[in-house]
mmCIF file of N, CA and C in Angstrom:
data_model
loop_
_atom_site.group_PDB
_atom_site.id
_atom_site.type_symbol
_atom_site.label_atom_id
_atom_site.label_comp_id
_atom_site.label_asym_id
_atom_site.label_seq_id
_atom_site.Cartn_x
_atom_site.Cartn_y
_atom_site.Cartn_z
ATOM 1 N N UNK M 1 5.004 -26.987 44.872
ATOM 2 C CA UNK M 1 3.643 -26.488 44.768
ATOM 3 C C UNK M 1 2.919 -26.800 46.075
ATOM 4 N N UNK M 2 2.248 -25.646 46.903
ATOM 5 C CA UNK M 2 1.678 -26.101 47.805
ATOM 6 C C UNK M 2 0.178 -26.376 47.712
ATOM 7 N N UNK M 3 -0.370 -27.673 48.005
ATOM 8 C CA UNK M 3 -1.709 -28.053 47.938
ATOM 9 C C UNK M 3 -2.243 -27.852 49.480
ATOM 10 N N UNK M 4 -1.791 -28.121 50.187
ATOM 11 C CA UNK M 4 -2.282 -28.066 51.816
ATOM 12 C C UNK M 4 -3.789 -27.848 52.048
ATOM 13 N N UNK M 5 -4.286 -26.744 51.272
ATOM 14 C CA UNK M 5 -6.057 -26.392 51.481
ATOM 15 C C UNK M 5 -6.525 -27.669 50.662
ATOM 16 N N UNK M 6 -6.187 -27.593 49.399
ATOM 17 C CA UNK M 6 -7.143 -28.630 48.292
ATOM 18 C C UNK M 6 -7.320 -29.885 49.142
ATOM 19 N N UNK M 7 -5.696 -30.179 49.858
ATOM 20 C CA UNK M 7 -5.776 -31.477 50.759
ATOM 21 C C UNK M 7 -6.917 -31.925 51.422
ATOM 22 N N UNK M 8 -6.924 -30.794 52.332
ATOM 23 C CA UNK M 8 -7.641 -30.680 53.910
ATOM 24 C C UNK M 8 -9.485 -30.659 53.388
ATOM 25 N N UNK M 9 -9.399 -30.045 52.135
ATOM 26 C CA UNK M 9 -10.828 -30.362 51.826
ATOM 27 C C UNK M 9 -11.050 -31.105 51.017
ATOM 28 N N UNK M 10 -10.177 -32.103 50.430
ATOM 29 C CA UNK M 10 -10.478 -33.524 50.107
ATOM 30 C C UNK M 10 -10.721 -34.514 50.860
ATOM 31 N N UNK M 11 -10.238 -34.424 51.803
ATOM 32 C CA UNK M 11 -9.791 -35.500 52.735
ATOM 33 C C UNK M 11 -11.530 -35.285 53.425
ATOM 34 N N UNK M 12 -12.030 -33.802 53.834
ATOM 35 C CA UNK M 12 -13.316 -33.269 54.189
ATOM 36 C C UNK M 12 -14.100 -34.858 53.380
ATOM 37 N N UNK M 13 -13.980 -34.233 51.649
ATOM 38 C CA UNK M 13 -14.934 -34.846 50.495
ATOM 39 C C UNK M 13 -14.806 -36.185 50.737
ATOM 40 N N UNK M 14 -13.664 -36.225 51.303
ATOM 41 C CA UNK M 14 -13.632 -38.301 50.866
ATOM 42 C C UNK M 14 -14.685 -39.059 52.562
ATOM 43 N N UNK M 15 -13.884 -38.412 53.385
ATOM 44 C CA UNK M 15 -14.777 -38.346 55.071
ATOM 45 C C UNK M 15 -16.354 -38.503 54.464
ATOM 46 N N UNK M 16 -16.682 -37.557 54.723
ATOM 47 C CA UNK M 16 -18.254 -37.397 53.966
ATOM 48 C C UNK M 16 -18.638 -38.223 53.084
ATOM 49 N N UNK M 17 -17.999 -38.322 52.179
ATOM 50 C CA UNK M 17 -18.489 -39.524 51.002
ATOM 51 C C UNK M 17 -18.692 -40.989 51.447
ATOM 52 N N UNK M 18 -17.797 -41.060 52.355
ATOM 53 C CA UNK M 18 -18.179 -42.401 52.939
ATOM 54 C C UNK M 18 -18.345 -42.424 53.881
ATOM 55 N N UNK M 19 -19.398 -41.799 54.523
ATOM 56 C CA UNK M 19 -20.300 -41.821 55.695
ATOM 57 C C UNK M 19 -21.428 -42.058 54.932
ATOM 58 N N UNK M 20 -21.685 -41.242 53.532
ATOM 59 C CA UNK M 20 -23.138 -40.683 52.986
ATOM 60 C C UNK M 20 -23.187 -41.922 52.438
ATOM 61 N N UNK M 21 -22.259 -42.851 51.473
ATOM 62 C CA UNK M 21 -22.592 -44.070 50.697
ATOM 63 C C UNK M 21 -23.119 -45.048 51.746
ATOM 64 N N UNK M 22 -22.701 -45.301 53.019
ATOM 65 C CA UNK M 22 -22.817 -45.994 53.713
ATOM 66 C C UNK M 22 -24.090 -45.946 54.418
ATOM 67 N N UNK M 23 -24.552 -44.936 54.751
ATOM 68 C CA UNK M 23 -25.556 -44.649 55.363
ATOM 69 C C UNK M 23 -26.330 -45.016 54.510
ATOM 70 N N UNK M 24 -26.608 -44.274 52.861
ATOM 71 C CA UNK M 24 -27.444 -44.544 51.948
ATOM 72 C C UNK M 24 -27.710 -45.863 51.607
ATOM 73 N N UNK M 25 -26.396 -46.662 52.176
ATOM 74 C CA UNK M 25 -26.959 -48.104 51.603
ATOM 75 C C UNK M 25 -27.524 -49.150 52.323
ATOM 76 N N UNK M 26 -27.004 -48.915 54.022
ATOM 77 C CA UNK M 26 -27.463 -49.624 55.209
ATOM 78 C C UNK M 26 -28.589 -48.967 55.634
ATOM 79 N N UNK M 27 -29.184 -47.948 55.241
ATOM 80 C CA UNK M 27 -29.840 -47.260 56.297
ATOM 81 C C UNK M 27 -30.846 -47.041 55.096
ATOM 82 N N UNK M 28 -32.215 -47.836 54.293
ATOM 83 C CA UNK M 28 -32.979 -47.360 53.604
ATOM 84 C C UNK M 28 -33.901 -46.352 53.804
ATOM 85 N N UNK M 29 -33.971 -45.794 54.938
ATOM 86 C CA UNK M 29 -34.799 -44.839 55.431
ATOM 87 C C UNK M 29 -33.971 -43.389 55.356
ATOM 88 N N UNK M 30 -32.951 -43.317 54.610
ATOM 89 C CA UNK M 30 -31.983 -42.204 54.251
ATOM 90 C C UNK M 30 -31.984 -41.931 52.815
ATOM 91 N N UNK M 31 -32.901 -42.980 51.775
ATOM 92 C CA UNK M 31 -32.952 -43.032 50.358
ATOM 93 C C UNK M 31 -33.517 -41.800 50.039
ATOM 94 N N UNK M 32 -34.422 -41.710 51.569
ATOM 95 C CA UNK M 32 -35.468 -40.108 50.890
ATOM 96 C C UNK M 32 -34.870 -39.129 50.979
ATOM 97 N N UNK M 33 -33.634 -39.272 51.746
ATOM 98 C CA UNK M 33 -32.548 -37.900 51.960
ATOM 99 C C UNK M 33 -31.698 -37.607 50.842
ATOM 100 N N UNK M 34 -31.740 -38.503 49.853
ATOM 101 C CA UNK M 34 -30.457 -38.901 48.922
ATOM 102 C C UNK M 34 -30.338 -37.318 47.887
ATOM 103 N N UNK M 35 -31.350 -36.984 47.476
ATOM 104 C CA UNK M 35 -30.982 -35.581 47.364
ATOM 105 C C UNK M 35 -30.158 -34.915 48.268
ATOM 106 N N UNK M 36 -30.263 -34.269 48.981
ATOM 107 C CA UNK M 36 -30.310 -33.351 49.889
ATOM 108 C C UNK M 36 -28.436 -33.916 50.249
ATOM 109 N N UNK M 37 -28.318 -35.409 50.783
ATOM 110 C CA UNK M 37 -26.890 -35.353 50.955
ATOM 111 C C UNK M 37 -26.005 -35.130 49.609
ATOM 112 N N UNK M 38 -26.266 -35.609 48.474
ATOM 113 C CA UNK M 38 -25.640 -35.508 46.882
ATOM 114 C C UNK M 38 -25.744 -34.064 47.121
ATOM 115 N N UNK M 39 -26.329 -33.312 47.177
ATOM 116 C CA UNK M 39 -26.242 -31.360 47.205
ATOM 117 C C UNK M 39 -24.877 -31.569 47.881
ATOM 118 N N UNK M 40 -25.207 -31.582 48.985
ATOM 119 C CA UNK M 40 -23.687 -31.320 50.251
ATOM 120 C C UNK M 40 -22.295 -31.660 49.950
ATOM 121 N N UNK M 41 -23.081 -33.085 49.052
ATOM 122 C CA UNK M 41 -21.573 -33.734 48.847
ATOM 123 C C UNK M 41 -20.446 -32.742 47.365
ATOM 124 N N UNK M 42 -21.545 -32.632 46.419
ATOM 125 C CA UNK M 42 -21.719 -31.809 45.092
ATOM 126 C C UNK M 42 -20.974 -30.378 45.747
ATOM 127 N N UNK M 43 -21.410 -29.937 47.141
ATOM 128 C CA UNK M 43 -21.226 -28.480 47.349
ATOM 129 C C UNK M 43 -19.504 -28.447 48.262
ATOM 130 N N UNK M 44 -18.782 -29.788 48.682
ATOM 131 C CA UNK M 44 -17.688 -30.010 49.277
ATOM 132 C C UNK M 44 -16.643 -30.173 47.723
ATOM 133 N N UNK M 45 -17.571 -31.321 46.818
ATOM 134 C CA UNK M 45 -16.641 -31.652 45.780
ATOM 135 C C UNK M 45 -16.071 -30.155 44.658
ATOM 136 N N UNK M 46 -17.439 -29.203 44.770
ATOM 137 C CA UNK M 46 -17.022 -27.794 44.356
ATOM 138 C C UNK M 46 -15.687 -27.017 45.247
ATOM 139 N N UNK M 47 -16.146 -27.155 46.446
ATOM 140 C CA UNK M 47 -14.485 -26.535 47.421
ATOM 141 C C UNK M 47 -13.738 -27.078 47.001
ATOM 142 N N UNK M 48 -13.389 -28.125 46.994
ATOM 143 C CA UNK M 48 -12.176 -28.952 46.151
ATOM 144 C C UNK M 48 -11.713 -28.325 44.972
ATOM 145 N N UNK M 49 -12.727 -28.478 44.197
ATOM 146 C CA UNK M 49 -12.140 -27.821 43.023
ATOM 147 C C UNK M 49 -11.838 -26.240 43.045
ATOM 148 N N UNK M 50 -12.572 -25.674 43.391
ATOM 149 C CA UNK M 50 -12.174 -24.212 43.394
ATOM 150 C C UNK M 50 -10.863 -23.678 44.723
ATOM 151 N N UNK M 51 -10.161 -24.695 45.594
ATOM 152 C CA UNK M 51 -9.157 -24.568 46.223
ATOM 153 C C UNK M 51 -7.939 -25.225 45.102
ATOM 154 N N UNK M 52 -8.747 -26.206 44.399
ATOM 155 C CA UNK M 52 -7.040 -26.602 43.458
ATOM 156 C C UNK M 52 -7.000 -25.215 42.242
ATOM 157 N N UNK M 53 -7.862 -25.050 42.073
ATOM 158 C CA UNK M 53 -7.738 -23.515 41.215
ATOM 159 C C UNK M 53 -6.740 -22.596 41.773
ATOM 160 N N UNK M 54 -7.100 -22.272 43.083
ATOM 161 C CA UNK M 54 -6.100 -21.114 43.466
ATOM 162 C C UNK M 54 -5.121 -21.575 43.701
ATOM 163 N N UNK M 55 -4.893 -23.293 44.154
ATOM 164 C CA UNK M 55 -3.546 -23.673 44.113
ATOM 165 C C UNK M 55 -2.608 -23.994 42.881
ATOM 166 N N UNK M 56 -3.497 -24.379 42.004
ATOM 167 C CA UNK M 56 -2.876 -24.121 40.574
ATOM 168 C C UNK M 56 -2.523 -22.886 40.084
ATOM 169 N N UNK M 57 -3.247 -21.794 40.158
ATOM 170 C CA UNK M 57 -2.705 -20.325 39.936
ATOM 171 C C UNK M 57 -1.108 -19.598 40.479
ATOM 172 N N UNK M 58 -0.936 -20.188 41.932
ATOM 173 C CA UNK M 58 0.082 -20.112 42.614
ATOM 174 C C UNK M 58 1.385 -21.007 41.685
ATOM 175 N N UNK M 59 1.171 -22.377 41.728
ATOM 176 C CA UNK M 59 2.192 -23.407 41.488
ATOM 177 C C UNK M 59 2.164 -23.820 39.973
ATOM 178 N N UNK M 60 1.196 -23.346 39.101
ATOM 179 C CA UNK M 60 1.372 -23.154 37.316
ATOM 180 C C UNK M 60 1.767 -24.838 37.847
ATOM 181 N N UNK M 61 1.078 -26.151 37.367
ATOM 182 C CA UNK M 61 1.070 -27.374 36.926
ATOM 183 C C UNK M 61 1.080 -27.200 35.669
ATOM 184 N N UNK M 62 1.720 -28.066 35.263
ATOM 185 C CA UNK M 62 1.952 -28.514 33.689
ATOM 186 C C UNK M 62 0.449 -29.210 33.468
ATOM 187 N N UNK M 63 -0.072 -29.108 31.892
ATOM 188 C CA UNK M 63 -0.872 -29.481 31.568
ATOM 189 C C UNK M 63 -1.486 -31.425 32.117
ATOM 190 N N UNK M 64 -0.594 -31.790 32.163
ATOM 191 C CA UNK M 64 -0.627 -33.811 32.540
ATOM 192 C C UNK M 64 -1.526 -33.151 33.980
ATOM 193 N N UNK M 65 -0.566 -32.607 35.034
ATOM 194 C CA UNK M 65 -1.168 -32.508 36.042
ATOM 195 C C UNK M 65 -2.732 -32.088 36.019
ATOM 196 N N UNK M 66 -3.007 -31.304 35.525
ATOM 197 C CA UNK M 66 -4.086 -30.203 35.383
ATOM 198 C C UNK M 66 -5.556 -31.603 34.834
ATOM 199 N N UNK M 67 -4.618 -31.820 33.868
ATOM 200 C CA UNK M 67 -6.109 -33.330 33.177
ATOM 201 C C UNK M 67 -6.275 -34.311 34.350
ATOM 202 N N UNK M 68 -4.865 -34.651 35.130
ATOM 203 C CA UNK M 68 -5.554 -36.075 36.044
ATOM 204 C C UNK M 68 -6.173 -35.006 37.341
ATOM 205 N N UNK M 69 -5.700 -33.852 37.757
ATOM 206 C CA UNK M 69 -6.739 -33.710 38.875
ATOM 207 C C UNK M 69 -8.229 -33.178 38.252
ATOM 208 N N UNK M 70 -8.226 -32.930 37.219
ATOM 209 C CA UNK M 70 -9.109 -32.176 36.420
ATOM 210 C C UNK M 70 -10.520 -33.438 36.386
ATOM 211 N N UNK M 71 -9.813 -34.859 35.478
ATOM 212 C CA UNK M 71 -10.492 -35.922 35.345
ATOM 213 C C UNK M 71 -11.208 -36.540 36.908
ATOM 214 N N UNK M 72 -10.130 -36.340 37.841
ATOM 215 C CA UNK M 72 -10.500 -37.276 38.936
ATOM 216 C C UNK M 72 -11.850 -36.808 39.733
ATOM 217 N N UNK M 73 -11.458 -35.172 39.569
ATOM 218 C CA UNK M 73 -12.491 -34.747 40.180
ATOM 219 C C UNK M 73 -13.707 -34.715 39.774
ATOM 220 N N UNK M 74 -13.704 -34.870 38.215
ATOM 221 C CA UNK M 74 -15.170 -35.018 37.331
ATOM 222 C C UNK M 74 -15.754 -36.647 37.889
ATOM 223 N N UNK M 75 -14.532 -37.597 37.660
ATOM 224 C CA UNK M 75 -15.351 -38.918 38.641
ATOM 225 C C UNK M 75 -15.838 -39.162 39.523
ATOM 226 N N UNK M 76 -15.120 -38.266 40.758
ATOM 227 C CA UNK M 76 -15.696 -37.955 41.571
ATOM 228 C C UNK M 76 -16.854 -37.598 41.473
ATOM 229 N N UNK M 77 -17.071 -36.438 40.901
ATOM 230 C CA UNK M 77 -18.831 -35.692 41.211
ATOM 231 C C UNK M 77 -19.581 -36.726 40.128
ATOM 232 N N UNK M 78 -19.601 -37.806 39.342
ATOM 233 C CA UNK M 78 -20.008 -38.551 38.486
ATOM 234 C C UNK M 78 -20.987 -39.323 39.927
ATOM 235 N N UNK M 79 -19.995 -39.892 40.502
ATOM 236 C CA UNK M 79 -20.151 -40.762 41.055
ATOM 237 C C UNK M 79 -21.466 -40.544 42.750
ATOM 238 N N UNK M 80 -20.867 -39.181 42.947
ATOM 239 C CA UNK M 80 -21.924 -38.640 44.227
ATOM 240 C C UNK M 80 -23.018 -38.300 43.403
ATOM 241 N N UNK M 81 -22.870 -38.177 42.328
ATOM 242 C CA UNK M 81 -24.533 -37.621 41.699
ATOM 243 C C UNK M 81 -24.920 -38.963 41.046
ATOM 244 N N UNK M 82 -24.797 -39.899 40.844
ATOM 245 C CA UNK M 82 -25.208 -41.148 41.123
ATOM 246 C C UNK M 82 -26.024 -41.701 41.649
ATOM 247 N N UNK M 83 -25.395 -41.364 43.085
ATOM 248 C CA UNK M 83 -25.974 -41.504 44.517
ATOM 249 C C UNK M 83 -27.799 -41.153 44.498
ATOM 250 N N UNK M 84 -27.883 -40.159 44.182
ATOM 251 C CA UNK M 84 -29.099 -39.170 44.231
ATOM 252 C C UNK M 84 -30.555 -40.495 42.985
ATOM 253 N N UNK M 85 -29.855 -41.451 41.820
ATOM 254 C CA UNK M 85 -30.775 -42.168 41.164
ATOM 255 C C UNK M 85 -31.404 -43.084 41.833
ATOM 256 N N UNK M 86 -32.799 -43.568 41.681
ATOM 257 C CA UNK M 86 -33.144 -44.554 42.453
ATOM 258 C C UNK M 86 -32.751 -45.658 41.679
ATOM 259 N N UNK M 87 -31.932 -46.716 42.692
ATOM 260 C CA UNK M 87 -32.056 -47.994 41.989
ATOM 261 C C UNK M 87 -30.354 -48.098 41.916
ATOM 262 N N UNK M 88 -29.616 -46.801 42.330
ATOM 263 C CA UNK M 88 -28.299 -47.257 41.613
ATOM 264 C C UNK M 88 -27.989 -48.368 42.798
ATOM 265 N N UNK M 89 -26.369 -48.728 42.079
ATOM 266 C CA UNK M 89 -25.703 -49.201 42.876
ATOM 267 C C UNK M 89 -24.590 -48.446 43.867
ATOM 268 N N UNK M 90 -25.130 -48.423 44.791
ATOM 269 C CA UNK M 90 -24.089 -47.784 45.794
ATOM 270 C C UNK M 90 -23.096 -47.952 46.027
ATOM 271 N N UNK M 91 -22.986 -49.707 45.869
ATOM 272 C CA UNK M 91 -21.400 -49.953 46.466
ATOM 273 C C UNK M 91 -20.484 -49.547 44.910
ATOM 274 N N UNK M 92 -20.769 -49.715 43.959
ATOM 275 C CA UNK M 92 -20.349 -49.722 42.702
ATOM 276 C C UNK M 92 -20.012 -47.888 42.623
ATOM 277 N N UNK M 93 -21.107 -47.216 42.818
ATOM 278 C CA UNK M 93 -20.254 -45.461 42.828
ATOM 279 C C UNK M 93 -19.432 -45.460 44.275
ATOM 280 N N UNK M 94 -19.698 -46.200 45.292
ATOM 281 C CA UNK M 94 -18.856 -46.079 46.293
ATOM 282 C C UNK M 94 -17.398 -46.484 45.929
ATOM 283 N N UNK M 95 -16.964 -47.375 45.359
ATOM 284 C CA UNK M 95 -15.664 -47.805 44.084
ATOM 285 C C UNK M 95 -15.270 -46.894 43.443
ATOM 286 N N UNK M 96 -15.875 -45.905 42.398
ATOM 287 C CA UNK M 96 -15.849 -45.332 41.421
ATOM 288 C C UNK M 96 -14.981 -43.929 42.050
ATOM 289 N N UNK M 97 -15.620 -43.426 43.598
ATOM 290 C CA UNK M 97 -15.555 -42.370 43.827
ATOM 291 C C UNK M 97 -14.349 -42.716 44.502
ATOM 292 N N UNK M 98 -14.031 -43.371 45.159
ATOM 293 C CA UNK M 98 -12.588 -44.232 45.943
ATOM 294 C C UNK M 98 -11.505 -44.392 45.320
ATOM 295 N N UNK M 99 -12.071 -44.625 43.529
ATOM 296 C CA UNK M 99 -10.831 -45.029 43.269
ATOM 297 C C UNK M 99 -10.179 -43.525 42.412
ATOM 298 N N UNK M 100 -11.147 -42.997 42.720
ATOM 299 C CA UNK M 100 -10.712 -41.371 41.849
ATOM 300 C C UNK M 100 -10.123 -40.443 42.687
ATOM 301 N N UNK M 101 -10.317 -39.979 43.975
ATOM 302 C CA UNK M 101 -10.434 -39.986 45.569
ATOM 303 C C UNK M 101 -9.088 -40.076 46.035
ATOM 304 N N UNK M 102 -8.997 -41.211 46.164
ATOM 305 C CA UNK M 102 -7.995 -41.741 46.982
ATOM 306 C C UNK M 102 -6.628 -41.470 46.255
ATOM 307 N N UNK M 103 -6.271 -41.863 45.061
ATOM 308 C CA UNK M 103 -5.204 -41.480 44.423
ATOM 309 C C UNK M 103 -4.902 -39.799 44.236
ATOM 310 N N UNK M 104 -5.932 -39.474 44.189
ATOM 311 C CA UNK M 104 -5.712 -37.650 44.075
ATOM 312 C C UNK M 104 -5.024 -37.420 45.128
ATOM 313 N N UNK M 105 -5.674 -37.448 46.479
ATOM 314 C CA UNK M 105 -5.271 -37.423 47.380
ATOM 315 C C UNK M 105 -3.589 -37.833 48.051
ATOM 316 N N UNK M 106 -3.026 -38.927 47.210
ATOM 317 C CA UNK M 106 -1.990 -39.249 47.493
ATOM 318 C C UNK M 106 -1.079 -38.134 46.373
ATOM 319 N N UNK M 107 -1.173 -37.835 44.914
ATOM 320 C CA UNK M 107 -1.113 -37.459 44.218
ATOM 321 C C UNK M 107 -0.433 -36.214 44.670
ATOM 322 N N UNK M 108 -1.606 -35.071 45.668
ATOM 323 C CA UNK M 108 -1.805 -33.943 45.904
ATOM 324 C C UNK M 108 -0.352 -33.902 47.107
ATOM 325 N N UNK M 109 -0.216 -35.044 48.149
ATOM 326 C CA UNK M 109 0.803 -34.901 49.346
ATOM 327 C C UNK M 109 2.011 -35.086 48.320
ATOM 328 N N UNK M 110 1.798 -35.606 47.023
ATOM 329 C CA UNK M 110 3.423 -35.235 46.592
ATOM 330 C C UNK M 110 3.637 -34.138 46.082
ATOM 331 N N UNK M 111 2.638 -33.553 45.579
ATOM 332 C CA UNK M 111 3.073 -32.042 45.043
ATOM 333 C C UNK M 111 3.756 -31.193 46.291
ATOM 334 N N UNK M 112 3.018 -31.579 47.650
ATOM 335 C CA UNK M 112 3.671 -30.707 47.726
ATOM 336 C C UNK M 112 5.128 -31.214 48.660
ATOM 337 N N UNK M 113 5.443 -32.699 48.446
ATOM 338 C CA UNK M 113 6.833 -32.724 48.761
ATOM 339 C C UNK M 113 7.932 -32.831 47.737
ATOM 340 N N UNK M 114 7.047 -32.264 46.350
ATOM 341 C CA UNK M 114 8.352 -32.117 44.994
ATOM 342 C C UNK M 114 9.238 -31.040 45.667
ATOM 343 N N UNK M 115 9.056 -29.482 45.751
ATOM 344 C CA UNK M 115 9.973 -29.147 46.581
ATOM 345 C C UNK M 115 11.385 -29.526 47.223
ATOM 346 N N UNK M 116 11.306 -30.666 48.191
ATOM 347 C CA UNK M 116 11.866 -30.670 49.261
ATOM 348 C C UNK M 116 12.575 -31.557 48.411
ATOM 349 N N UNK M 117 12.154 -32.387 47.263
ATOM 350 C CA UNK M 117 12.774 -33.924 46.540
ATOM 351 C C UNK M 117 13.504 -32.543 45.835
ATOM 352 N N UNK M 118 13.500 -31.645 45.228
ATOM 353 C CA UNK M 118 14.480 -31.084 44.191
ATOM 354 C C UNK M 118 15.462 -30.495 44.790
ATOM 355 N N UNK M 119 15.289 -30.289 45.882
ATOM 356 C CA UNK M 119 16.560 -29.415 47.162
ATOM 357 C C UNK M 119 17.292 -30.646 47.492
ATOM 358 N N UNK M 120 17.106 -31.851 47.197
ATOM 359 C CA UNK M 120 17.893 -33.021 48.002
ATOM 360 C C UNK M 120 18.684 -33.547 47.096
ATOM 361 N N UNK M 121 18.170 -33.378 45.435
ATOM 362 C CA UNK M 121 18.681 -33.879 44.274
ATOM 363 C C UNK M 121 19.945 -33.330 44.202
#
């Protein structure tokens, strides 16, 4: 199954996400921006999803697959729209979104080296 796009604009979502947590949390004079970056971030975490769509259409994932990228990505956007409350904790959705994030991401580079593992079997 090739993921290659979903990749390249996760990797975008995760970049961004932790520039924006960081900024939002060192930089209190960015709290008033906190809308405005949660949009951007909300509008990258949508590319994501609508690139694993067409990559799912192509490569038909079995249902397991479909729930954990399905779930991760809902934590994900849980967690950037978070961001946007006054008062949250930043470093705590900065966790939340990392730990949903980061495993997809590893997740996604094996799909697409199942392939190459079933030609070797």
């Amino acid at each position: 199954m090739r993921t290659l796009q979903t990749q390249v604009k996760l990797r975008r979502l995760i970049r961004s996400s932790s520039e924006a947590f960081s900024r939002l949390r060192w930089q209190p004079s960015e709290r008033r921006m906190a809308d405005a970056i949660v949009d951007r971030l909300l509008g990258l975490a949508a590319e994501v999803r609508e690139s694993w769509a067409e990559d799912a259409l192509s490569g038909r994932p079995g249902e397991a697959l479909r729930a954990f990228v399905a779930e991760s990505l809902r934590t994900a956007e849980l967690a950037i729209t978070g961001a946007a409350q006054e008062g949250s904790d930043l470093e705590l959705l900065r966790q939340d979104f990392e730990r949903a994030a980061l495993p997809l991401e590893v997740f996604l580079r094996g799909l697409d080296a199942e392939p190459a593992l079933q030609r070797s079997a």
